[in-house]
C-alpha positions as YAML, in Angstrom:
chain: A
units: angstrom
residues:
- id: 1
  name: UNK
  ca: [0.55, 18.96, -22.11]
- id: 2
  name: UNK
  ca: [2.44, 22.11, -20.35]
- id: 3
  name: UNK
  ca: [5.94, 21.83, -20.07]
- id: 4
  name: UNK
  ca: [7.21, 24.24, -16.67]
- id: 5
  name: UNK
  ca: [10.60, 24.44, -15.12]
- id: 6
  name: UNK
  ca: [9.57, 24.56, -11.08]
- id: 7
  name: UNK
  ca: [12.73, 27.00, -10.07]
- id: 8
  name: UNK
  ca: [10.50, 29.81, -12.44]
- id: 9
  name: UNK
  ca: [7.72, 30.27, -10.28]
- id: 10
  name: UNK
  ca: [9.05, 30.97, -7.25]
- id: 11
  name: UNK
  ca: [6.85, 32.78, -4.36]
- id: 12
  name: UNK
  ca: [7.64, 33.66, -0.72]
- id: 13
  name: UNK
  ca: [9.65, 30.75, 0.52]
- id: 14
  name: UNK
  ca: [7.83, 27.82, -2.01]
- id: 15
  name: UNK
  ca: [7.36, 27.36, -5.59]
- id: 16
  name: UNK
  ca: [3.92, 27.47, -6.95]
- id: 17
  name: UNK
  ca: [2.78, 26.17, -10.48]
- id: 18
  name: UNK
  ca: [-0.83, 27.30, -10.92]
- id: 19
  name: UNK
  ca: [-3.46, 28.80, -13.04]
- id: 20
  name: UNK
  ca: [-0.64, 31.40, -14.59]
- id: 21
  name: UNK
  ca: [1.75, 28.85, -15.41]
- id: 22
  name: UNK
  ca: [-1.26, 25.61, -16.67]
- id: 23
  name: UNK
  ca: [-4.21, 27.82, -17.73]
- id: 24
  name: UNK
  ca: [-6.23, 25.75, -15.19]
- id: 25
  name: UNK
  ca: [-8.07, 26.64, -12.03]
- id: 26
  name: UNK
  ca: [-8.29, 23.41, -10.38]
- id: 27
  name: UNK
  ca: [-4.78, 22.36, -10.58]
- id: 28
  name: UNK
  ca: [-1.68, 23.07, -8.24]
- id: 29
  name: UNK
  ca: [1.51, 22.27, -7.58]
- id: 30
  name: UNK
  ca: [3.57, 23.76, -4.38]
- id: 31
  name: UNK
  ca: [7.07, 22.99, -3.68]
- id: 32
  name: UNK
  ca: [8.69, 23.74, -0.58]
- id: 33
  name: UNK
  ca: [12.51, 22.91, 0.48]
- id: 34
  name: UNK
  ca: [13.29, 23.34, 4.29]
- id: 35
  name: UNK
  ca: [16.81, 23.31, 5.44]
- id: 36
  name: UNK
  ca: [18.36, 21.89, 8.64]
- id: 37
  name: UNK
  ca: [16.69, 23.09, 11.91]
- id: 38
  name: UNK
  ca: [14.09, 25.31, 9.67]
- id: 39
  name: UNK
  ca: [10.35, 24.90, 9.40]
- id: 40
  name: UNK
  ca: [7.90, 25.94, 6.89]
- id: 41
  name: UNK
  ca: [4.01, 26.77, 6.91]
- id: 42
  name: UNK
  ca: [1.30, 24.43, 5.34]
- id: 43
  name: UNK
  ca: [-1.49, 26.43, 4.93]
- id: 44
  name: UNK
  ca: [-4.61, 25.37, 2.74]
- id: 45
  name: UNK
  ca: [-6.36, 27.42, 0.39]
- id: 46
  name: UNK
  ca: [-10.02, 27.00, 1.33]
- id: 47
  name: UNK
  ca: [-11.79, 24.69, -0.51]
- id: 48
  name: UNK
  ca: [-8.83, 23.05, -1.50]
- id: 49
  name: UNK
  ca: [-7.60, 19.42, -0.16]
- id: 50
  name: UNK
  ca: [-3.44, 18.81, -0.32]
- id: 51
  name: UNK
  ca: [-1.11, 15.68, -0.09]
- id: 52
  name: UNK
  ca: [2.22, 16.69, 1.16]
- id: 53
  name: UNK
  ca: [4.89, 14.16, -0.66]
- id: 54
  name: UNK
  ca: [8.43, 13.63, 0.81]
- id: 55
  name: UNK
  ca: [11.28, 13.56, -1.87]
- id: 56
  name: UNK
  ca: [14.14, 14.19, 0.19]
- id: 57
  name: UNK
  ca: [14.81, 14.09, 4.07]
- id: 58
  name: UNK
  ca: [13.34, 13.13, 7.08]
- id: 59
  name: UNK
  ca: [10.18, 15.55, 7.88]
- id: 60
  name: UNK
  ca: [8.25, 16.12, 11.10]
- id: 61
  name: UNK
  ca: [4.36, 17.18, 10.18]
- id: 62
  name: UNK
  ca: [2.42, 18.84, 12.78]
- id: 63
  name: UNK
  ca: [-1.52, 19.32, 11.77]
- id: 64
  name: UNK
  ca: [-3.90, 20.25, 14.35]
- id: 65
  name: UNK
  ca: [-3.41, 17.58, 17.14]
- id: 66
  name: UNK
  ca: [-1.73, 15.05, 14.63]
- id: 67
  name: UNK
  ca: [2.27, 14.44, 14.29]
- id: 68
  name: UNK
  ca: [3.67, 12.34, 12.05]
- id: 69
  name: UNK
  ca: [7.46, 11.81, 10.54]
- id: 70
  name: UNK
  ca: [7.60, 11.32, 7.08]
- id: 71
  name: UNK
  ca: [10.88, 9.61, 4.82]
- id: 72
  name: UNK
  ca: [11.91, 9.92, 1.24]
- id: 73
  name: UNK
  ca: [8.36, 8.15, -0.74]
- id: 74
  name: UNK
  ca: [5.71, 8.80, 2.15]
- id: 75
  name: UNK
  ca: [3.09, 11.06, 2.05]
- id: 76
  name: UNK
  ca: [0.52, 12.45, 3.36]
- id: 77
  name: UNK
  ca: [-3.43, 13.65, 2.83]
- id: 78
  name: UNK
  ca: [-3.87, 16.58, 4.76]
- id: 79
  name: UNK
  ca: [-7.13, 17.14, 3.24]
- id: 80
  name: UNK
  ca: [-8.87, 20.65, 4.06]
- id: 81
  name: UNK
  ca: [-7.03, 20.03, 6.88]
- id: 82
  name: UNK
  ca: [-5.87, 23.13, 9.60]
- id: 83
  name: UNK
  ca: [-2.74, 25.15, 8.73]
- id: 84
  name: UNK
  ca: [0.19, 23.06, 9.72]
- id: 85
  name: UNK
  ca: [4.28, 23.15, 9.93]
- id: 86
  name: UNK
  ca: [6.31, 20.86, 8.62]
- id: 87
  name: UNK
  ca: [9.95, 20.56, 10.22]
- id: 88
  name: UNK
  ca: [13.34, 19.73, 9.17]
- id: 89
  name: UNK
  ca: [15.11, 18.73, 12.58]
- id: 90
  name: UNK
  ca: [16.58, 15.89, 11.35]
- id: 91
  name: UNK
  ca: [19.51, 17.02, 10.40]
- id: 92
  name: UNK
  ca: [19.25, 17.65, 6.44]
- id: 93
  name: UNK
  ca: [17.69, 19.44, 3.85]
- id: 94
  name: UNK
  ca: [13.66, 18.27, 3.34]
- id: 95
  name: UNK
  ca: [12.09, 18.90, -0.12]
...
């Protein structure tokens, strides 16, 4: 087991826990907060499927053609999906 504070690996706008912080290559963790009327980028390292999780707010996801509005407990499998946003235009913080 690897203990790892998320605030400590900040990068760009997100948090990223990854081979530096686990010692494994297969194995990521990216944490994003978006604040009211912001938006953030999705974007999939290749070869690499992702599930976007929604732990606080109401999120708008836009991926390729696909929309969707995600609360608190849904996710989503974005797979090796196109680059996507995801917004925060309803009114309060998402993480």
């Amino acid at each position: 087991m690897k203990a790892f504070t998320i605030n400590e690996h900040r990068r760009g706008g997100e948090y990223l826990v990854g081979p530096t912080a686990l010692g494994s290559r297969t194995t990521y963790l990216v944490y994003n907060v978006v604040e009211p009327g912001r938006s953030a980028s999705l974007k999939a390292a290749a070869g690499h499927e992702e599930i976007l999780l929604v732990v606080e707010g109401k999120a708008r996801l836009a991926l390729g053609d696909e929309e969707a509005v995600l609360v608190p407990g849904q996710g989503a499998y974005l797979g090796e999906a196109p680059d996507g946003v995801i917004y925060a235009d309803g009114g309060e913080r998402v993480r």
